[in-house]
Coordinates of C-alpha atoms in Angstrom, one line a residue:
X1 CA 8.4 13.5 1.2
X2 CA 7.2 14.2 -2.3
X3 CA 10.1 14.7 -4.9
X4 CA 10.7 18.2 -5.8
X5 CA 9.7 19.0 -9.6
X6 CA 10.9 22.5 -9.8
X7 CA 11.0 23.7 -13.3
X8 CA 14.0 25.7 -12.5
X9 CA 16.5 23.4 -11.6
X10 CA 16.4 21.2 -14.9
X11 CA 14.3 21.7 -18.2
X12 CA 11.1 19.3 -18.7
X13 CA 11.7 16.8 -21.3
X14 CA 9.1 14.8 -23.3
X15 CA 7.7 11.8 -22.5
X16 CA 8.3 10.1 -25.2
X17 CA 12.4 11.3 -25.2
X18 CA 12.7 9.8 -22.2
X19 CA 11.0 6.0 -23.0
X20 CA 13.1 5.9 -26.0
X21 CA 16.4 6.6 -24.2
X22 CA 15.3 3.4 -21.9
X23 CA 14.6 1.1 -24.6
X24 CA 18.2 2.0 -26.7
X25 CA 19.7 -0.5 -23.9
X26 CA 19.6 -4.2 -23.6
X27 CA 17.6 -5.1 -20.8
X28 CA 20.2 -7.6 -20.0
X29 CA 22.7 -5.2 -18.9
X30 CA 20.2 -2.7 -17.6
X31 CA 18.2 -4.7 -15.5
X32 CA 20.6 -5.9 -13.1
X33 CA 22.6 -1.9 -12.7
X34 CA 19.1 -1.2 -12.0
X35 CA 18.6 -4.1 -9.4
X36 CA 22.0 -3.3 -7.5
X37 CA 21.0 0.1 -6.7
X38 CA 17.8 -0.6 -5.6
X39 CA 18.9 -3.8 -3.3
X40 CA 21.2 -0.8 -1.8
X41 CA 18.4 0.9 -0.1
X42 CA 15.7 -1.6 0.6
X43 CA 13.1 0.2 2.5
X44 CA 14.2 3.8 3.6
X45 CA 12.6 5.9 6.6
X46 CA 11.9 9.3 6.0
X47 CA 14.1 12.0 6.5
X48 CA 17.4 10.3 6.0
X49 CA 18.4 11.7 2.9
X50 CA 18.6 7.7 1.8
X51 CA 18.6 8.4 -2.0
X52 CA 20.7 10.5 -2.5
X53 CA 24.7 9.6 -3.5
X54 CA 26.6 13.0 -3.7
X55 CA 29.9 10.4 -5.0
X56 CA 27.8 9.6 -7.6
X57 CA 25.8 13.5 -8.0
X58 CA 22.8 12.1 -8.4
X59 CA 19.3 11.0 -6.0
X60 CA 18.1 7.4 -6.9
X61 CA 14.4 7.5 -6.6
X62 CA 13.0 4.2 -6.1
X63 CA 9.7 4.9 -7.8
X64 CA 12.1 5.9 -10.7
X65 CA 14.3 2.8 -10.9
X66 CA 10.6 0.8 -10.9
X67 CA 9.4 3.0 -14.1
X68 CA 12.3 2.3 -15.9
X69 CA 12.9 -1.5 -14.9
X70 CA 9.1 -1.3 -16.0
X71 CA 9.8 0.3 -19.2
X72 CA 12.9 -1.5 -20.6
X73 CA 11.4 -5.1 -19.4
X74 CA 7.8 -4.4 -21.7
X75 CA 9.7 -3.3 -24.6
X76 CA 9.6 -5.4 -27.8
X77 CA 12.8 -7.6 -28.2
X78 CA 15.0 -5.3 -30.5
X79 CA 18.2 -6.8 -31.6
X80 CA 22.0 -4.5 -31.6
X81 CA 20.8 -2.3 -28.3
X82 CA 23.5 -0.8 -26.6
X83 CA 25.1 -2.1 -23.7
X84 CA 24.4 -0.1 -20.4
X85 CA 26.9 1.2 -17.5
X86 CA 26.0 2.5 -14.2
X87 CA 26.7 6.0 -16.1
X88 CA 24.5 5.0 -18.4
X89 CA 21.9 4.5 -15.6
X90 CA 22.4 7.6 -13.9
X91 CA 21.8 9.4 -17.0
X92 CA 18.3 8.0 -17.4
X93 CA 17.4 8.7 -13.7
X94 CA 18.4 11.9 -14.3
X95 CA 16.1 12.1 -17.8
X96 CA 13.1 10.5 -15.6
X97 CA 13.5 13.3 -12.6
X98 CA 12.9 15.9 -16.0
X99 CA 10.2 14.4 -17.4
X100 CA 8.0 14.1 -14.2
X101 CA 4.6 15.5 -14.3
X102 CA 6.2 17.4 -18.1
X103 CA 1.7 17.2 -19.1
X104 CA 1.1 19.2 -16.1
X105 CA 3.9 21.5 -16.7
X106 CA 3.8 22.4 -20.5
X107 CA 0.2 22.1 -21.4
X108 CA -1.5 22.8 -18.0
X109 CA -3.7 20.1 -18.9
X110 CA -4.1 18.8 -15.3
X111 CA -5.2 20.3 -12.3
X112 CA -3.9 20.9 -8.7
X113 CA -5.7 17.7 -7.3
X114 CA -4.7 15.9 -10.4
X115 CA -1.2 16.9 -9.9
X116 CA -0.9 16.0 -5.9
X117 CA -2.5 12.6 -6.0
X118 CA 0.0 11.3 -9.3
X119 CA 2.9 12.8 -7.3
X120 CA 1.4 11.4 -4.1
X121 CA 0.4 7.7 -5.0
X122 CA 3.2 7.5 -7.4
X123 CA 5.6 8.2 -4.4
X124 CA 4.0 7.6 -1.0
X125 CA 4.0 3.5 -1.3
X126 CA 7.5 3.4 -1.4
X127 CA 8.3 4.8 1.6
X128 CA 6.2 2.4 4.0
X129 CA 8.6 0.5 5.9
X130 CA 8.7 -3.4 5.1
X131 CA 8.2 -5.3 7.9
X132 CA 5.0 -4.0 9.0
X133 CA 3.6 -4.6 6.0
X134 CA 4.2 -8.5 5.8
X135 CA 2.7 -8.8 9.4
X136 CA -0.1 -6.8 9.1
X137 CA -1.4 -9.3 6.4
X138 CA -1.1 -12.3 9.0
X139 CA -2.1 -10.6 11.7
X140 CA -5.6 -9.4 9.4
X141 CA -6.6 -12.9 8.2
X142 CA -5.9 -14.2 12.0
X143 CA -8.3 -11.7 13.4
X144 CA -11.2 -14.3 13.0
X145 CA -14.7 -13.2 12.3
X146 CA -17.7 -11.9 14.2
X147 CA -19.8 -14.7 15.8
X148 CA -22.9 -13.9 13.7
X149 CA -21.3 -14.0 10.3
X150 CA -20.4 -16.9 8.2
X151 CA -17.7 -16.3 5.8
X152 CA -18.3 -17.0 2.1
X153 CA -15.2 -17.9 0.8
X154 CA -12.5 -17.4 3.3
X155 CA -12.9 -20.6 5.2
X156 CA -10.4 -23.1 6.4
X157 CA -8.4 -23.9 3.4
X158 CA -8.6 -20.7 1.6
X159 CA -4.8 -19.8 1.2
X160 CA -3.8 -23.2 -0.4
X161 CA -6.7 -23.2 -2.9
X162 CA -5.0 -19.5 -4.0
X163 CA -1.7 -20.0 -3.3
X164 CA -0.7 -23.8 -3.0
X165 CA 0.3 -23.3 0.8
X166 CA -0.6 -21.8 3.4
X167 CA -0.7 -17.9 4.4
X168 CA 2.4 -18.4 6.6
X169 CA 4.6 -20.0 3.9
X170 CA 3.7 -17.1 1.3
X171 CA 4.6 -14.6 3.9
X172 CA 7.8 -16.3 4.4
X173 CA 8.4 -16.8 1.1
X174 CA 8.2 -13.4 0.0
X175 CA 10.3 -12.0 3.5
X176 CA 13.3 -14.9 2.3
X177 CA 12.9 -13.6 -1.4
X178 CA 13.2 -9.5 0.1
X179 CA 16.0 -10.4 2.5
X180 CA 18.2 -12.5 -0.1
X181 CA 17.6 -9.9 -3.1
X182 CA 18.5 -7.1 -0.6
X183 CA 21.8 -8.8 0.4
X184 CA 22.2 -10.3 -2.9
X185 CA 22.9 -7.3 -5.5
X186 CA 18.6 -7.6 -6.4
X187 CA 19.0 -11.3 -7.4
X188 CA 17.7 -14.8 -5.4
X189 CA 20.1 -17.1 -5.9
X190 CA 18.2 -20.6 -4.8
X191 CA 21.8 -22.5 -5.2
X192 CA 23.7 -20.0 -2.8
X193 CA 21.1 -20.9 -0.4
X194 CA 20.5 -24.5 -0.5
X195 CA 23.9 -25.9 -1.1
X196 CA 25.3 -23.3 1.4
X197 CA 26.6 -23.6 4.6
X198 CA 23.0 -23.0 6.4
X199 CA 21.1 -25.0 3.5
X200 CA 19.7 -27.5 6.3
X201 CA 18.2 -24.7 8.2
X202 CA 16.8 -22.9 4.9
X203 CA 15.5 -26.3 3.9
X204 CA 13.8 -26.6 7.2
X205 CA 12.2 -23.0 7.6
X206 CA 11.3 -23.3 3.4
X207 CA 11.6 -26.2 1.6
X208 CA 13.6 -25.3 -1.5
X209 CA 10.7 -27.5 -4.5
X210 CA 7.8 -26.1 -2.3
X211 CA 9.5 -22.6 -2.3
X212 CA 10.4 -22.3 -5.7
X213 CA 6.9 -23.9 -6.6
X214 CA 5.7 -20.6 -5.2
X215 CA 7.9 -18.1 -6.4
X216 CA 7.7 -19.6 -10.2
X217 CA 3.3 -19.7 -9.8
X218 CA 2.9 -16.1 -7.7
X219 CA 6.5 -14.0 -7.5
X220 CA 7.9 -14.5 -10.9
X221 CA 7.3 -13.8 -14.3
X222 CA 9.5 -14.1 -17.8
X223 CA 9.4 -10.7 -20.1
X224 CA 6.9 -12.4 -22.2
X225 CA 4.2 -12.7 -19.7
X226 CA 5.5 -8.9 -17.9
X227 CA 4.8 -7.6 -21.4
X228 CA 1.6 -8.8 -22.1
X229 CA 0.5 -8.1 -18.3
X230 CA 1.4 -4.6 -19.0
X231 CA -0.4 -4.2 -22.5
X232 CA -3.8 -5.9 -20.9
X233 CA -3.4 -3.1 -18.5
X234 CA -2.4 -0.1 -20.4
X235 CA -5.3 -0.9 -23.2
X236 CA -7.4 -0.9 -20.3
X237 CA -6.2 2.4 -18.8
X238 CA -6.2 3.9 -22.9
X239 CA -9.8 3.4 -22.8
X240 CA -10.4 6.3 -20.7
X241 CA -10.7 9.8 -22.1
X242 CA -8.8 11.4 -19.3
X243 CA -5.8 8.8 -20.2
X244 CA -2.6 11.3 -22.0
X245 CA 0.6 9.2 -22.6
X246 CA 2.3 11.2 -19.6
X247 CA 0.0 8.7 -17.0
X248 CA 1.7 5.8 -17.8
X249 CA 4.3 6.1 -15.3
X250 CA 1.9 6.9 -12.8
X251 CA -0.8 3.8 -13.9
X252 CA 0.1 0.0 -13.4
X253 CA 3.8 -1.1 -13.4
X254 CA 3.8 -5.0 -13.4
X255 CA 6.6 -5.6 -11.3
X256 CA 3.9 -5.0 -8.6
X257 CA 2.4 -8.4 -9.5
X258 CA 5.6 -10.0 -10.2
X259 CA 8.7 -8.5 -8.5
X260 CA 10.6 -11.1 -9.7
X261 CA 11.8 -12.0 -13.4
X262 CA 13.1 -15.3 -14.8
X263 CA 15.4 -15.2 -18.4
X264 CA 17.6 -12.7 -16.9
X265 CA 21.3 -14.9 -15.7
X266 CA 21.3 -16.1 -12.9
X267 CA 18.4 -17.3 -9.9
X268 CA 16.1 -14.7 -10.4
X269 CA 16.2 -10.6 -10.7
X270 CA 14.4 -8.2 -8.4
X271 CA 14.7 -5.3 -10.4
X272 CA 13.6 -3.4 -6.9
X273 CA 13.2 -5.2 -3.7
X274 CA 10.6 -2.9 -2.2
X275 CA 7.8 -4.2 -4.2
X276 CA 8.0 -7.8 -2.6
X277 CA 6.2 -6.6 0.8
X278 CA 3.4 -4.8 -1.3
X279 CA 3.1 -7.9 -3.0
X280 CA 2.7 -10.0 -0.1
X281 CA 1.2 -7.1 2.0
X282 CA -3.2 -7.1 2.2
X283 CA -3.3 -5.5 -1.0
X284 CA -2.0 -8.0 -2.9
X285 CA -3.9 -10.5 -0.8
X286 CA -7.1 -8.6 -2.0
X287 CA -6.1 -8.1 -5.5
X288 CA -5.5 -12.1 -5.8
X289 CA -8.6 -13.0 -3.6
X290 CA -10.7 -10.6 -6.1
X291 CA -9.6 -12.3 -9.3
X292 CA -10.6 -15.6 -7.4
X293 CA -14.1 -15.3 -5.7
X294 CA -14.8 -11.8 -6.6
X295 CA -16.7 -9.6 -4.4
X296 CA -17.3 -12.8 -2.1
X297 CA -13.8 -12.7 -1.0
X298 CA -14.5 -8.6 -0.7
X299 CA -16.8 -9.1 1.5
X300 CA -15.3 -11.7 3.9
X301 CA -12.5 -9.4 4.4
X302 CA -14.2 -6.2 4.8
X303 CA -15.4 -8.7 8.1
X304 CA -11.9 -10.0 9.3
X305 CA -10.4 -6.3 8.8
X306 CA -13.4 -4.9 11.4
X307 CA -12.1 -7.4 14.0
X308 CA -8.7 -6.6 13.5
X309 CA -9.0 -2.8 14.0
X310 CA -10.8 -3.5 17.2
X311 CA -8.1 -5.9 18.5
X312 CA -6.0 -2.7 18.1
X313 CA -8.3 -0.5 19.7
X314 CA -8.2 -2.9 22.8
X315 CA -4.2 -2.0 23.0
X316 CA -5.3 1.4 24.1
X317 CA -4.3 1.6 27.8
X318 CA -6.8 3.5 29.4
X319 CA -9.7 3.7 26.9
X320 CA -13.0 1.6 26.9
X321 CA -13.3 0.1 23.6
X322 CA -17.3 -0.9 22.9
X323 CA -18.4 -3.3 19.5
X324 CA -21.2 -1.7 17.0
X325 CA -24.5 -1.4 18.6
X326 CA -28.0 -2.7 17.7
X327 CA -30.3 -0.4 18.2
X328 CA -34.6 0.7 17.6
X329 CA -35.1 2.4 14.3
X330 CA -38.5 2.3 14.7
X331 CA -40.7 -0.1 15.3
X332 CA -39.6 -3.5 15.5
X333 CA -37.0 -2.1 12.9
X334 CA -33.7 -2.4 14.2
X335 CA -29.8 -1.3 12.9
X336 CA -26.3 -1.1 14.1
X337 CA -24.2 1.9 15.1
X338 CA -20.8 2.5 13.6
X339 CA -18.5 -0.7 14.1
X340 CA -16.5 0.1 17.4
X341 CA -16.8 3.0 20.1
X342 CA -13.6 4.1 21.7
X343 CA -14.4 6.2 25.3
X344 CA -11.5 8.3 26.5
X345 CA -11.4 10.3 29.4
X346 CA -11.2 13.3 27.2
X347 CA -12.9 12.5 24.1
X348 CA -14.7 9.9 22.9
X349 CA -14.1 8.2 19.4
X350 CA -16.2 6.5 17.0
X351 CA -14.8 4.2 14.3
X352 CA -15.9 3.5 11.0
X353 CA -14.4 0.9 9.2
X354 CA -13.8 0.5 5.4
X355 CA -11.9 -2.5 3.5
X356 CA -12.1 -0.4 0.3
X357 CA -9.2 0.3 -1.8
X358 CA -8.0 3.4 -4.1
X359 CA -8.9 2.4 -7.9
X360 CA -6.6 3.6 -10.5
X361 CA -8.6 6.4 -11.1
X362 CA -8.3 7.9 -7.9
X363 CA -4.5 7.2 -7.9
X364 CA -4.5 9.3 -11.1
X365 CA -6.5 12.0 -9.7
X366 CA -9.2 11.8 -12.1
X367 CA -12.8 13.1 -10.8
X368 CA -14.0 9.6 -11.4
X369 CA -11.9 8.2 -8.8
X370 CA -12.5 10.8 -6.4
X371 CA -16.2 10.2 -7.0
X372 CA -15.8 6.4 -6.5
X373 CA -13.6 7.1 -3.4
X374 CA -16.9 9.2 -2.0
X375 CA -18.9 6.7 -2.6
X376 CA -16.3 3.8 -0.9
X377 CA -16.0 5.9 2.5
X378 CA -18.8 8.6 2.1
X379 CA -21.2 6.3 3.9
X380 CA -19.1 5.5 6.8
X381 CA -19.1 9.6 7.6
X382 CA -22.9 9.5 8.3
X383 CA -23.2 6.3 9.8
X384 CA -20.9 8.4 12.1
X385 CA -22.7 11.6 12.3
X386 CA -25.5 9.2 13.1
X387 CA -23.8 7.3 16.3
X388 CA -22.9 10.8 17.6
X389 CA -26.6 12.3 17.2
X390 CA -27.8 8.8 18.8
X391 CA -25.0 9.6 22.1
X392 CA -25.8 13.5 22.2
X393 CA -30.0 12.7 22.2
X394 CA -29.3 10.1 24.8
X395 CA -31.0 6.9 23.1
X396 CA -31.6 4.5 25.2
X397 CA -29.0 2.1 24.0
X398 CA -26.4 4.6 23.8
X399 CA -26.5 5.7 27.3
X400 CA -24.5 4.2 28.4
X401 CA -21.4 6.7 26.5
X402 CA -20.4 9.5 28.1
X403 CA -21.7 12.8 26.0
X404 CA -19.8 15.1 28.1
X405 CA -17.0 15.4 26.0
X406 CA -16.0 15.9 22.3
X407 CA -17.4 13.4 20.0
X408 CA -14.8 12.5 17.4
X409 CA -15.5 10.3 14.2
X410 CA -12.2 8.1 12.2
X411 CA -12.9 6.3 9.2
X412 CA -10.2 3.1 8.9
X413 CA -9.1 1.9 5.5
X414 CA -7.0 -1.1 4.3
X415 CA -5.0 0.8 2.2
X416 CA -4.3 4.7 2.6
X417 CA -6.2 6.9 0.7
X418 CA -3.1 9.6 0.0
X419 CA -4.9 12.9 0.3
X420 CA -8.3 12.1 1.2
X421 CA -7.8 13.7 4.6
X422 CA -7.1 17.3 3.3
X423 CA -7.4 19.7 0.1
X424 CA -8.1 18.3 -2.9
X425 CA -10.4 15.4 -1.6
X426 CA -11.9 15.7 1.4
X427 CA -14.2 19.1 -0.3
X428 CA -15.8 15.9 -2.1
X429 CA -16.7 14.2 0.7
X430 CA -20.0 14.5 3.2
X431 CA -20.1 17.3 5.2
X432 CA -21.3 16.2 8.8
X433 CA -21.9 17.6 12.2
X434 CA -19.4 15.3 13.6
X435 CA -15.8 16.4 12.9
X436 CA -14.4 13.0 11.1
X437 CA -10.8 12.3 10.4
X438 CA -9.7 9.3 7.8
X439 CA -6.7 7.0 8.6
X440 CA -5.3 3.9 7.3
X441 CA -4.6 0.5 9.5
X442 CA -0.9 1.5 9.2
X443 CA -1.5 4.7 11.0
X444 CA -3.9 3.3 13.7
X445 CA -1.3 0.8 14.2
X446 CA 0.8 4.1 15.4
X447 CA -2.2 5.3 17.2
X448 CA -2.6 2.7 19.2
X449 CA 0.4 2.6 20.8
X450 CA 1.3 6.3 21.0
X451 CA 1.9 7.9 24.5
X452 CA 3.0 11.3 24.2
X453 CA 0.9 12.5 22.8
X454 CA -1.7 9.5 22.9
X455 CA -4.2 8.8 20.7
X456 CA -6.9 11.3 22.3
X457 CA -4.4 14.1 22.0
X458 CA -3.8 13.3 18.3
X459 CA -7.1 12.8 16.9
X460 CA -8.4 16.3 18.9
X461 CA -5.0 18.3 17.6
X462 CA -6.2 17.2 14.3
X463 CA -9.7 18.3 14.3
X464 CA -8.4 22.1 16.6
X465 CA -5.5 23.1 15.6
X466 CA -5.6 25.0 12.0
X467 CA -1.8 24.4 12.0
X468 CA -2.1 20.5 10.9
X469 CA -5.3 20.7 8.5
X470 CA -5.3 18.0 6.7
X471 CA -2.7 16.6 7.5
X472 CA -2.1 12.4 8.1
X473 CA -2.5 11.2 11.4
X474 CA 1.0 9.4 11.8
X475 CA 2.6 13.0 10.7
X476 CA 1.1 14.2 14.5
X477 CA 2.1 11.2 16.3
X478 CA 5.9 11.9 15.8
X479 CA 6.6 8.3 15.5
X480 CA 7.8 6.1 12.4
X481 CA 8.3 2.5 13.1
X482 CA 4.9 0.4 14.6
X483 CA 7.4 -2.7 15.2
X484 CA 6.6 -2.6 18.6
X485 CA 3.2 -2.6 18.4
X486 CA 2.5 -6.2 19.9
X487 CA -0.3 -7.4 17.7
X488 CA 2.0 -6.8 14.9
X489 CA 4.9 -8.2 16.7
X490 CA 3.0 -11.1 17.5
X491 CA 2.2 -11.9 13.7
X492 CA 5.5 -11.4 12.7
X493 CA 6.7 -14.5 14.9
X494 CA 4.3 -17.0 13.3
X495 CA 6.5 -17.0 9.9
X496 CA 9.8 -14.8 10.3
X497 CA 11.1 -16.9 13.4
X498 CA 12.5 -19.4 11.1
X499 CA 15.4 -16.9 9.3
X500 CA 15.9 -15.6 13.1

């Protein structure tokens, strides 16, 4: 679901209208209006109409509430600002709904692929579903690696040189932190849980000086440090010629790094509770492993992620799931096929697999990002086109795979790549022989466990039936919630079985 930014139904306001009307309130009295509404709605499924508060005549957009947490928190301290109301709130929801996309819609400055992938990064995250997200990181980094590779940095010991403890605790951390600001009004309140009346089983499950230890060095932040995170960023982002002041919304909010804020009453304030699973899901892993070891860390995961998505392969029921094979390039020159090779009795499947993540550019739709996306994934098309020309000319280590039957390629990413599957993106992208669909571990985790239709039926509706060009893969497969998806499930119990 993308918000609707009709021109007729309100009139586009400036940008700059609408940051100034944030910043005449105290973010003292803001904050937490904001934080009450969001801890309302926690994570919503699609299609329930979850935003929207006819009592109230207006539709809370979590993506808005963020923006304008984001910019009352980074404003300079200004004294004699004006206390706000939950009126007051709705009114600047309502200014925020007008002044989305107001560049592309008074200038006609951006273009149509600029225009769907703000709207479509900007809004997408926010309506995963939590809990798959925090088990999908656990469930990644337990994988294990290949036999013939030896891990660079990721070794035994990793998570408590980056975090202080170990991957479990952070996960738990940040589900305790999610659960209590959701039931809590958007605050964590380490007193109401400690000295309550279940304090011995929350000390137990999380000690309260190692917990807080954790939230104060990874979850939290003071408006000092959110401000001068954000102006690193932005300056950063200004540096660009494509930047115009109507991307900020769209660019870096650093709640996403720090969900949490200190100074603010009370515990601590989670201006919007769905950012805690991004924080603690593999992007954030992979954004904290980066700054650490760099492209080392990059490259350790790009090798735990390849097991992973053929552990969920091997929950296809009737399918033959096959590792990358090393093959005769000519002489005593050898290579390896694409990572895994899924034979179905009615298609056969062969899977690509890319850690790589969207940079900001791409989320802001600007050609350079798209360009840098091509170059991320591009490769993993003909490494395709190449294990399907090796099964069609019958090489002699291929076979072994049927070649009577339609020959499939699916690219697998970390983290979706909004669009890249349809118009505006994939024109930019290699064209092969091999028809070749992209999907995201979120959406194999569907695959994997869909029945009717299964995953066959999806990925060959996608690639014949003009009716769903371009569109996702979990869109086919009908189904929302991967919860019972058992690798997932399984992950989940190593750290959540302690608040059961």
């Amino acid at each position: 679901m993308i918000q609707d930014m009709d021109n007729a139904e309100f009139e586009v306001i400036p940008e700059r209208r609408y940051v100034k009307s944030v910043r005449r309130y105290a973010p003292e009295s803001l904050i937490p209006h904001i934080a009450s509404v969001s801890a309302q709605f926690g994570i919503p499924e699609i299609g329930r109409g979850w935003m929207h508060r006819p009592d109230e005549g207006i539709t809370y957009y979590p993506w808005a509430l963020a923006d304008i947490a984001s910019v009352s928190l980074t404003a300079r301290n200004a004294p004699r600002r004006h206390h706000a109301t939950p009126r007051q709130l709705r009114e600047l929801v309502s200014l925020y709904n007008a002044s989305v996309g107001a560049h592309s819609h008074t200038t006609g400055s951006a273009t149509a692929r600029e225009i769907l992938l703000l709207t479509s990064n900007l809004q997408f995250p926010y309506q995963d579903e939590a809990y798959p997200q925090f088990a999908r990181t656990k469930a990644i980094f337990d994988a294990g690696f290949p036999q013939d590779y030896r891990p660079e940095c990721i070794t035994p010991g990793w998570d408590r040189e980056l975090f202080g403890t170990d991957l479990a605790a952070y996960s738990r951390t940040a589900l305790l932190l999610y659960v209590a600001a959701s039931q809590f009004s958007g605050r964590f309140l380490p007193d109401r849980l400690y000295n309550g009346p279940e304090a011995e089983q929350f000390e137990q499950a999380a000690p309260r000086e190692e917990l807080l230890t954790l939230v104060d060095g990874h979850f939290s932040a003071d408006r000092d440090q959110l401000r001068r995170d954000h102006a690193r960023v932005l300056a950063r982002s200004k540096s660009s010629p494509n930047w115009t002041p109507d991307h900020r919304r769209y660019a870096y909010n650093p709640l996403t790094s720090h969900p949490l804020v200190r100074g603010m009453g009370p515990g601590y304030l989670c201006p919007v509770p769905a950012l805690l699973p991004r924080k603690a899901g593999p992007a954030g892993i992979y954004f904290a492993g980066l700054a650490r070891w760099r492209t080392a860390f990059t490259r350790d995961l790009g090798h735990l992620f390849q097991q992973y998505v053929g552990s969920q392969l091997a929950l296809l029921p009737t399918a033959d799931v096959l590792p990358e094979i090393d093959h005769r390039i000519r002489g005593k020159q050898r290579g390896k096929s694409a990572d895994w090779i899924v034979v179905h009795d009615d298609a056969v499947l062969i899977v690509e697999v890319k850690s790589a993540m969207p940079t900001q550019d791409y989320r802001l739709g600007w050609a350079e990002g798209v360009s840098t996306a091509q170059e991320k994934i591009g490769d993993a098309f003909e490494q395709i086109d190449r294990t399907a020309r090796f099964i069609r000319e019958r090489r002699e280590e291929f076979t072994s795979i049927p070649s009577d039957r339609p020959i499939i390629g699916l690219v697998v990413t970390l983290e979706p790549f909004h669009l890249a599957q349809g118009y505006p993106v994939r024109q930019e992208l290699p064209i092969t022989s091999t028809p070749t669909l992209i999907c995201s571990a979120d959406e194999l985790e569907l695959l994997v466990i869909a029945e009717n239709p299964s995953m066959s039926d999806i990925v060959l509706k996608a690639v014949r039936d003009p009716a769903v060009e371009g569109w996702a893969l979990k869109t086919i497969t009908g189904q929302r919630s991967p919860l019972r998806n058992q690798i997932l499930e399984a992950s989940w119990n190593t750290f959540a079985h302690a608040f059961q």
